[in-house]
CSV table of C-alpha atoms in Angstrom, one decimal:
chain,number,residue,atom,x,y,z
A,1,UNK,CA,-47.6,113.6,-42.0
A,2,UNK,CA,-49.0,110.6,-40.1
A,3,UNK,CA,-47.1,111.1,-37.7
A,4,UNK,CA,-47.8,114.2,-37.0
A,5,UNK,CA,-51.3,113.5,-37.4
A,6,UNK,CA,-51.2,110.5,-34.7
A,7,UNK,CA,-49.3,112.9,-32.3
A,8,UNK,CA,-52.0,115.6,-32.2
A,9,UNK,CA,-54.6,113.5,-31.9
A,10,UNK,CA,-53.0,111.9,-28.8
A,11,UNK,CA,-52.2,115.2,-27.5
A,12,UNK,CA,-55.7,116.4,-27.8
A,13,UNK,CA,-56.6,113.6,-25.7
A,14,UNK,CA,-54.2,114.4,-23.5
A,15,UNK,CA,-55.3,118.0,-23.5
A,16,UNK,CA,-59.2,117.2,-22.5
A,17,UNK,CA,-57.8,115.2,-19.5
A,18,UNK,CA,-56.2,118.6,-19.0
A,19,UNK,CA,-59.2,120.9,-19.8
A,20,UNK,CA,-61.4,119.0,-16.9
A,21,UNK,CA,-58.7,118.6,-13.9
A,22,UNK,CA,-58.5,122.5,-14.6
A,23,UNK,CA,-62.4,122.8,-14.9
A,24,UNK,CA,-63.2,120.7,-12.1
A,25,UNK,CA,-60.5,122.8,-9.5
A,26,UNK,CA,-61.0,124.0,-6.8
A,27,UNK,CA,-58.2,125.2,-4.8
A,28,UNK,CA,-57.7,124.2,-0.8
A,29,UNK,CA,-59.7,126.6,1.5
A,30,UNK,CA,-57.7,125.2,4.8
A,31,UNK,CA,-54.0,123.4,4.9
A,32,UNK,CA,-54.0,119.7,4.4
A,33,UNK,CA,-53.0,118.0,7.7
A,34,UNK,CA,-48.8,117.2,6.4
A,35,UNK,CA,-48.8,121.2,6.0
A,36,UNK,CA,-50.4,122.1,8.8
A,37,UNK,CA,-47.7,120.1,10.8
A,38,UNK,CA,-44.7,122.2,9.5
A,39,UNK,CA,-46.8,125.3,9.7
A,40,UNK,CA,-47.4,124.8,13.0
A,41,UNK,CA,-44.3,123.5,14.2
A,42,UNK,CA,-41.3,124.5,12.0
A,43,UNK,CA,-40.6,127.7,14.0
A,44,UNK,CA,-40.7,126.6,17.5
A,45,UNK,CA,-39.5,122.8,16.3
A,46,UNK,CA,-36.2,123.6,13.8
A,47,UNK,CA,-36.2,127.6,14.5
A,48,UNK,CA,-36.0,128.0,10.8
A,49,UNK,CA,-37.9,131.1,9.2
A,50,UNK,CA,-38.3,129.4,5.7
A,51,UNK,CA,-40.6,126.6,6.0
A,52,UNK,CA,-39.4,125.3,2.2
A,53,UNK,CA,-35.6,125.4,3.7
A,54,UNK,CA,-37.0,123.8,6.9
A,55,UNK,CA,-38.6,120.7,4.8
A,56,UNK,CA,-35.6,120.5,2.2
A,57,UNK,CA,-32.8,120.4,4.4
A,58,UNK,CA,-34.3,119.1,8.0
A,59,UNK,CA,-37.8,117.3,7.5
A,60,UNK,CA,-36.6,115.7,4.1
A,61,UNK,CA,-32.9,115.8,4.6
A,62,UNK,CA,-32.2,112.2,3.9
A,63,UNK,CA,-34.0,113.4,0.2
A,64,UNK,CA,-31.9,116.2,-0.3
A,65,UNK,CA,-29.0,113.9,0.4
A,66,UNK,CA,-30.3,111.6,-2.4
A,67,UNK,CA,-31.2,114.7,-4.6
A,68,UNK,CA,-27.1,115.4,-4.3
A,69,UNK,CA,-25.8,112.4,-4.9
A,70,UNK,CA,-27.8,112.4,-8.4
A,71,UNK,CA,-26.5,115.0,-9.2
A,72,UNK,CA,-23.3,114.3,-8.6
A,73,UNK,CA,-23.8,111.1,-10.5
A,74,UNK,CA,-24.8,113.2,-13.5
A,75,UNK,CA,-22.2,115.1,-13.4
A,76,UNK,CA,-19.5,112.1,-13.3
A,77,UNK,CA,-21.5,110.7,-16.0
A,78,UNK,CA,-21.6,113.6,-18.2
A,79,UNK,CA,-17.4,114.1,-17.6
A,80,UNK,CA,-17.0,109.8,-18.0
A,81,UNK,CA,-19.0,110.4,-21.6
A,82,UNK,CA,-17.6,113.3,-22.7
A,83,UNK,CA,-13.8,112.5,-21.6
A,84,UNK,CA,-12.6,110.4,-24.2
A,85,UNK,CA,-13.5,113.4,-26.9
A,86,UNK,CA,-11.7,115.9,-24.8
A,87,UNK,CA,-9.7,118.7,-26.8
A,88,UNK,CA,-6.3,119.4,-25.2
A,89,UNK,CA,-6.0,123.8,-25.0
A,90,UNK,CA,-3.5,123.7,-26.9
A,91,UNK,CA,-3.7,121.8,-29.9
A,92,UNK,CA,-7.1,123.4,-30.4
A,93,UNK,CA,-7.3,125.4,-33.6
A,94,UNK,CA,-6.3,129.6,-32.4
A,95,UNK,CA,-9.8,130.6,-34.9
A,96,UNK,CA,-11.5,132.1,-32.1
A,97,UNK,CA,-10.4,136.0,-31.6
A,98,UNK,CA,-9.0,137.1,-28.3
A,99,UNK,CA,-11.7,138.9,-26.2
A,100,UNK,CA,-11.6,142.4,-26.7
A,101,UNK,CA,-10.5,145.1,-23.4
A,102,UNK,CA,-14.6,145.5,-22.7
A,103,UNK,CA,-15.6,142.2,-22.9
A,104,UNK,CA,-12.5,141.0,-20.0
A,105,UNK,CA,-12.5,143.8,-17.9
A,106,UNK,CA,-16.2,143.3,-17.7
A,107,UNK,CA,-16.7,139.9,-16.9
A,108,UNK,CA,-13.5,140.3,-14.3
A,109,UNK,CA,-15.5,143.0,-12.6
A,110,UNK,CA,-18.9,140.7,-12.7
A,111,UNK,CA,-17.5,137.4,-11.5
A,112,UNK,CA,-16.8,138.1,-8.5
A,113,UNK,CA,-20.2,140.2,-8.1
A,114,UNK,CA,-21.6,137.3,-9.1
A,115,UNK,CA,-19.9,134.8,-6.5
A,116,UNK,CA,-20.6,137.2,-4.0
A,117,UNK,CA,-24.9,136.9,-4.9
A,118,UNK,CA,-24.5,133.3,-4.8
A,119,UNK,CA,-22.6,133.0,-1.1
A,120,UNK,CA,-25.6,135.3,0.2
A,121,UNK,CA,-28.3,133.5,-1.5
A,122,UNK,CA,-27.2,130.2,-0.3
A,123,UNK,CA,-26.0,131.3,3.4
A,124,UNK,CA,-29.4,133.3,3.8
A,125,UNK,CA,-31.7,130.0,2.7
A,126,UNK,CA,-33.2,129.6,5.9
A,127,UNK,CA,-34.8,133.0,6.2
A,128,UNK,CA,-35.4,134.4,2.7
A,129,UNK,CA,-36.2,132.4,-0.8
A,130,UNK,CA,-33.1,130.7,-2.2
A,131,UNK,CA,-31.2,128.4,-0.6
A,132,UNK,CA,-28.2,125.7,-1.5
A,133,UNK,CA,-29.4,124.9,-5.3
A,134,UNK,CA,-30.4,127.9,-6.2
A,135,UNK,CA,-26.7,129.7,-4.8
A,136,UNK,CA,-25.1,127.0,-6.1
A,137,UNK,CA,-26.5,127.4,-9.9
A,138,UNK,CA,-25.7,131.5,-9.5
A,139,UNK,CA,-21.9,130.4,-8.7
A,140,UNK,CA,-21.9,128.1,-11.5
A,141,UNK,CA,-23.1,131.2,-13.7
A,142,UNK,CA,-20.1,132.6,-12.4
A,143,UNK,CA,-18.0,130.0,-13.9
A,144,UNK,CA,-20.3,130.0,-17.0
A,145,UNK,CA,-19.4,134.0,-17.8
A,146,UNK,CA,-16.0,133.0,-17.5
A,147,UNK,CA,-16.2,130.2,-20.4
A,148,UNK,CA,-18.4,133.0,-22.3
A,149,UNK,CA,-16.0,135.9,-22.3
A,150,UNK,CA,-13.0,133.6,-22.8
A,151,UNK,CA,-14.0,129.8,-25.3
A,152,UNK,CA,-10.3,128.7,-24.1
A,153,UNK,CA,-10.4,129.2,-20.6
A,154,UNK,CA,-9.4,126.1,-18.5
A,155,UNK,CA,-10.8,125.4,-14.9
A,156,UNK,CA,-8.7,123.6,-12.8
A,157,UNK,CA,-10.4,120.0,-12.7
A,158,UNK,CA,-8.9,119.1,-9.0
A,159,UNK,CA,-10.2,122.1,-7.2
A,160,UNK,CA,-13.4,121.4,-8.7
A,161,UNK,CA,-13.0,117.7,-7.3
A,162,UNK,CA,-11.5,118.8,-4.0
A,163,UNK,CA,-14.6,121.7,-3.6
A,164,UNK,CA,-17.2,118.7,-4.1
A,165,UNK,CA,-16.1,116.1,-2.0
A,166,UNK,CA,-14.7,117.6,0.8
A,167,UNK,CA,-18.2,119.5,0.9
A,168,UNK,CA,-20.1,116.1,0.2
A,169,UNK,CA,-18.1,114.6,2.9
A,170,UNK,CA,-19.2,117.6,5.7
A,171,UNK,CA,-22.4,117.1,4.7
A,172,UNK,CA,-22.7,113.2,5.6
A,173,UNK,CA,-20.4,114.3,8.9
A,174,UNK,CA,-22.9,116.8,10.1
A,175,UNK,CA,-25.7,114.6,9.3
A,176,UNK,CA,-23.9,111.9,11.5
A,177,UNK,CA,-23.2,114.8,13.9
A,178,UNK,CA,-27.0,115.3,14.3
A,179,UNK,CA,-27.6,111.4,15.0
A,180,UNK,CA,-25.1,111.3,17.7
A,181,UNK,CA,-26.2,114.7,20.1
A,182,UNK,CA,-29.8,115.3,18.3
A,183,UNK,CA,-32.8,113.9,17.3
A,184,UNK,CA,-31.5,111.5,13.8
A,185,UNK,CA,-29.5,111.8,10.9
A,186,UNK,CA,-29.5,115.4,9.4
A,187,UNK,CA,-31.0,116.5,12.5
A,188,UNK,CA,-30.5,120.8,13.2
A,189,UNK,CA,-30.3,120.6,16.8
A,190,UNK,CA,-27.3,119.8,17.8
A,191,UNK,CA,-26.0,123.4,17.4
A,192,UNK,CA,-27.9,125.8,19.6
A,193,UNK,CA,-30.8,127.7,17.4
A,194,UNK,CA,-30.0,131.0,18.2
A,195,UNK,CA,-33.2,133.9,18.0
A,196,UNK,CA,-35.6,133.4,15.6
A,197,UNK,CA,-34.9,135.3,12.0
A,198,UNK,CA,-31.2,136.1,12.7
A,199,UNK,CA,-28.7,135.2,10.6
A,200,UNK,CA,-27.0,133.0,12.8
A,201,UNK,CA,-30.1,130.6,13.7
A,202,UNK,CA,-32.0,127.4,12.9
A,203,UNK,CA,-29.3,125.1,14.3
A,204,UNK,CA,-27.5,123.5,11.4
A,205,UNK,CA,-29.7,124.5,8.4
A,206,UNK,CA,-27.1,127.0,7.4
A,207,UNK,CA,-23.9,125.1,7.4
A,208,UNK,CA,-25.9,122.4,5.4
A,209,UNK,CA,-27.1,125.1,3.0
A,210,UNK,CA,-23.6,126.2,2.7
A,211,UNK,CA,-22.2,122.8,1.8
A,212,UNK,CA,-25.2,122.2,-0.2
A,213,UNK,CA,-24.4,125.1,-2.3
A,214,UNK,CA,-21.1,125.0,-2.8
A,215,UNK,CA,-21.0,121.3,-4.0
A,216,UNK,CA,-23.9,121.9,-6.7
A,217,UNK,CA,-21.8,125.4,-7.8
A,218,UNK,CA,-18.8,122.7,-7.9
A,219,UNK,CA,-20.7,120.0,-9.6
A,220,UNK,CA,-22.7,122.2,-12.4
A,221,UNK,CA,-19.0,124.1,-13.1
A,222,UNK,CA,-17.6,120.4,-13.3
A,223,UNK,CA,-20.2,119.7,-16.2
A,224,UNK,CA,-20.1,122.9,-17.9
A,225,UNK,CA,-16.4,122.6,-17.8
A,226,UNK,CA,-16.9,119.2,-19.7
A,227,UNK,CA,-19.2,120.4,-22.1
A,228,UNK,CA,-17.0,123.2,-23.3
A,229,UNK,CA,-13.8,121.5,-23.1
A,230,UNK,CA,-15.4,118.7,-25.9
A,231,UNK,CA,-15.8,121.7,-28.2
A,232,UNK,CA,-14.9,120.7,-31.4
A,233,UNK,CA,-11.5,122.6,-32.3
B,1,UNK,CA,-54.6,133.5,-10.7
B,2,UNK,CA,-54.4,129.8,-9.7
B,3,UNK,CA,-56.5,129.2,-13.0
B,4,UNK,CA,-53.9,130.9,-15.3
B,5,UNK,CA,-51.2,129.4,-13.6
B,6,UNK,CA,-52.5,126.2,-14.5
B,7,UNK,CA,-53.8,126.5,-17.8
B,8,UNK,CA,-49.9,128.1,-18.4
B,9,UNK,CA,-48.3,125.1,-17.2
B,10,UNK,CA,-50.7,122.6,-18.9
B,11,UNK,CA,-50.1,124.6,-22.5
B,12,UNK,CA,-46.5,124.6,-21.8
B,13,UNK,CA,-46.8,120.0,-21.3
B,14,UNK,CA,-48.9,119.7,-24.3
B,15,UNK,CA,-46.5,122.0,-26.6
B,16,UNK,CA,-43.3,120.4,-25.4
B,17,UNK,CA,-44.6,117.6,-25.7
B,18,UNK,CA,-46.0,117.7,-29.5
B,19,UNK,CA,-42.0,119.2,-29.7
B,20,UNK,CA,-40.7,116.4,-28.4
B,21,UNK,CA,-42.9,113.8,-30.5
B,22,UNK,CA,-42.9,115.5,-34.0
B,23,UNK,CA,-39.0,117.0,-34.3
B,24,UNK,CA,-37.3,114.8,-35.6
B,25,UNK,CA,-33.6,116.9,-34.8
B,26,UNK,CA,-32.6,115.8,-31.2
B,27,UNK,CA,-31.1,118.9,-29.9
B,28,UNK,CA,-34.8,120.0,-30.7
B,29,UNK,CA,-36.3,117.4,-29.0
B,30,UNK,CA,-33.9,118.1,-25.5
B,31,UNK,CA,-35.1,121.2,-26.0
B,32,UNK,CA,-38.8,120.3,-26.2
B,33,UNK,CA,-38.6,118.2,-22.8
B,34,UNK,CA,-37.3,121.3,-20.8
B,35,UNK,CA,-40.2,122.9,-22.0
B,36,UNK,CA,-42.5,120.2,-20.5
B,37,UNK,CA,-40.4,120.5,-17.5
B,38,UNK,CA,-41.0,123.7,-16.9
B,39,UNK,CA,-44.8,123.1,-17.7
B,40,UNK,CA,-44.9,120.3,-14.7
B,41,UNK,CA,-43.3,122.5,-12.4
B,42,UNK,CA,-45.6,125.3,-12.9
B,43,UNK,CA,-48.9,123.2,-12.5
B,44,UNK,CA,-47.0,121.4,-9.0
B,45,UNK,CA,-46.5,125.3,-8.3
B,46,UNK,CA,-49.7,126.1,-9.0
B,47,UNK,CA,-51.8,123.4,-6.9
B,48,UNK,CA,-49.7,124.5,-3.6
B,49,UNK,CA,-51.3,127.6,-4.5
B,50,UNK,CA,-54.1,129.1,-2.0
B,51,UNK,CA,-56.4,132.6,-2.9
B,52,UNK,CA,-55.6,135.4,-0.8
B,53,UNK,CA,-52.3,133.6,1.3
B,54,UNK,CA,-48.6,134.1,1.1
B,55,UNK,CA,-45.4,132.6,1.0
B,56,UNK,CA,-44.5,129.8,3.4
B,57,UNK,CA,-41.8,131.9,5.0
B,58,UNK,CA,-42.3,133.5,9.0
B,59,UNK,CA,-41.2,137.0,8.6
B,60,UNK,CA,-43.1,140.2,9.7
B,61,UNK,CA,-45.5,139.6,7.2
B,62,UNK,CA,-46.5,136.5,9.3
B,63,UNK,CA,-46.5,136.0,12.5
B,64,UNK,CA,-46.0,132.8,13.7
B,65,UNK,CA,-48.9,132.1,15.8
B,66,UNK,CA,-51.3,132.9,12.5
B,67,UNK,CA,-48.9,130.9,9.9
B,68,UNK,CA,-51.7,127.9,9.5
B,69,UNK,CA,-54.2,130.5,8.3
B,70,UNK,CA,-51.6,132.6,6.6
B,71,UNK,CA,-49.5,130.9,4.2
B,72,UNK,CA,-49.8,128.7,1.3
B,73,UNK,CA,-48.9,124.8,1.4
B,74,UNK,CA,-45.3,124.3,1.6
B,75,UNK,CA,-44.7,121.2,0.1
B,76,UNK,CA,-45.2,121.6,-3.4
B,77,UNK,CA,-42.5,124.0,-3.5
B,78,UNK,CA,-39.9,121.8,-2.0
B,79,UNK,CA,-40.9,119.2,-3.8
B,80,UNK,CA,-40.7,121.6,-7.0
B,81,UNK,CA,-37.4,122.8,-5.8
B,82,UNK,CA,-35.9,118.8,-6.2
B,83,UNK,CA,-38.1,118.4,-9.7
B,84,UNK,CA,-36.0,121.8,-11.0
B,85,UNK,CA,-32.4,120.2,-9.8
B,86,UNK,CA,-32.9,116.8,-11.3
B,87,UNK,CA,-34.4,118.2,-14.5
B,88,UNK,CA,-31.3,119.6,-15.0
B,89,UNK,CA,-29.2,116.9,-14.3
B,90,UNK,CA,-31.5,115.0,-17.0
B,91,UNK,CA,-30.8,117.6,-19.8
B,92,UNK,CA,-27.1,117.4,-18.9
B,93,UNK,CA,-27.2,113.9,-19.6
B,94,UNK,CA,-29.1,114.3,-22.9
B,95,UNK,CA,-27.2,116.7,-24.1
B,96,UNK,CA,-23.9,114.5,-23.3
B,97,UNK,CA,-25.5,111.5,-24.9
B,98,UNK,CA,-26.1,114.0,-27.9
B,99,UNK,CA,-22.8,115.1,-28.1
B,100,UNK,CA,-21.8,111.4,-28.2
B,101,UNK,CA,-24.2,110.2,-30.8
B,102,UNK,CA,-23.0,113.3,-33.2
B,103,UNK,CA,-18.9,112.3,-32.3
B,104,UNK,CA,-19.9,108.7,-33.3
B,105,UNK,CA,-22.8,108.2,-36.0
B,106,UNK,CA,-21.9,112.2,-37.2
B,107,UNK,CA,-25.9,113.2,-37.2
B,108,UNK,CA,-28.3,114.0,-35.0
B,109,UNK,CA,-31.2,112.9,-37.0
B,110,UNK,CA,-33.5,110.7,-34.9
B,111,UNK,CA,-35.0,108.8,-38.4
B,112,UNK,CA,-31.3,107.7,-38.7
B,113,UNK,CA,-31.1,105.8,-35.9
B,114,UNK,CA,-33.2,102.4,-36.7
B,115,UNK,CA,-31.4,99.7,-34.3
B,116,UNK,CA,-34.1,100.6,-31.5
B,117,UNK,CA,-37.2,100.6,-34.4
B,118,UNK,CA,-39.5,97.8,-34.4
């Protein structure tokens, strides 16, 4: 009851510091001068309609690369911790009752509808909201109905592995790409940027995108895989 | 708008974190951070946020010339976009470590595990 008592005393400190940041704002009338710079120059600079895209995959690429790699790291964590408890599909106790006619023909006829929303959120980042992470999470959903309509369902682990490194590798090769025949590593230029608002624009954005989304679809299937496979039978 | 968004997300900090500090179940407690998560998220969403502009993206609804007067500031939103991703790589990791401390200690208790009380 102390406790308790202690914690919602701090958090009603913590909710006055709140109370007055929200009193006291006042929201920008004018851009600062950082956004001004890629609202000025993102469309004639990196040909990009998105100006998020333009900042997450071009301005701040070398960030995105880092934001990859930790989530890659998670994801080998997550498999590394979870491995040794690993249920083999077999020897797993038969309790659960097959999925009835509805529930497979179903998620057969979404899966694919589903991969198919992903591909075109990720491939269309640089013009309309979404992008790599958020394509990449809908193709993980993908793999998550799957695991839902059928508990004993097993992914194949290697074309997982092969999906996510061979996309993590293109993604470090382009970026090198860009230092060699463009401005610096992660650099769009160095494939023409075709008219402004097309599909086929913005230099590299889109390939990066692409290879963006399908190693985070690879990555978050890899850890849902994990966690479901470590079910106890 | 801006206001409500604000006052949103700050509700959403303060209740995950009184989650987080008085559940005493961890799975509740993982639970109460994404909830925080989402809070900080929405208030970084929130501050980007400029009355009577639009989103930062150049389509018909903004021609390019008039984007600095037109659209809201763009970086909060990628910076949001990265806060999302690793969020979720942190709950993945919490939830592992979870898993691990049921396989090996078979509770998930947080009042039964004293070695780290001082």
């Amino acid at each position: 009851m102390v406790k308790h008592l202690v914690a919602f005393l701090l958090l009603a400190v913590l909710a006055a510091v709140f109370a007055s940041l929200t009193l006291g704002y006042q929201p920008d009338a004018a851009l600062n001068r950082t956004a001004l710079y890629y609202a000025e120059n993102t469309a004639k600079d990196l040909g990009a309609q998105n100006i998020v895209t333009a900042i997450v995959v071009t301005y701040r690429g070398l960030d995105t690369l880092g934001e990859v790699t930790v989530l890659f790291l998670t994801s080998a964590i997550v498999g590394l911790i979870l491995s040794t408890h690993r249920a083999t599909g077999e020897g797993r106790a038969t309790g659960i009752p097959a999925a009835g006619e509805l529930l497979r023909t179903g998620s057969r006829l979404l899966v694919p509808l589903i991969l198919l929303a992903g591909v075109y959120v990720f491939v269309n980042g640089h013009l309309t909201p979404g992008g790599g992470f958020q394509g990449g999470a809908i193709l993980a959903s993908a793999a998550l109905l799957m695991l839902l309509a059928d508990p004993l369902h097993r992914f194949g682990h290697r074309l997982i592995a092969v999906v996510e490194s061979l996309s993590g590798v293109a993604y470090v090769a382009i970026g090198l790409l860009g230092l060699a025949w463009a401005g610096g590593f992660l650099d769009n230029r160095f494939l023409p940027l075709g008219d402004f608002g097309t599909l086929f624009s913005a230099g590299a954005i889109p390939v990066i995108y692409t290879l963006i989304g399908l190693k985070v679809g690879a990555e978050f299937a890899s850890m849902l895989a994990s966690l479901s496979e470590t079910e106890k039978s | 708008m801006i206001t409500v968004a604000l006052v949103t997300g700050f509700a959403l900090v303060l209740a995950g974190l009184y989650g987080a500090l008085t559940n005493r179940n961890i799975l509740r407690m993982i639970v109460s951070f994404t909830v925080a998560d989402a809070g900080v998220n929405l208030v970084l969403v929130a501050v980007g946020a400029m009355p009577g502009r639009t989103a930062p993206i150049l389509d018909a609804a903004v021609p390019v010339g008039d984007a600095a007067r037109r659209i809201i500031d763009p970086l909060p939103q990628a910076l949001v976009l990265t806060a999302i991703v690793i969020g979720l790589g942190v709950t993945a990791l919490m939830l592992a470590y979870a898993y691990r401390l049921h396989a090996t200690r078979g509770s998930l208790d947080i009042s039964k595990f004293t070695e780290l009380k001082w």
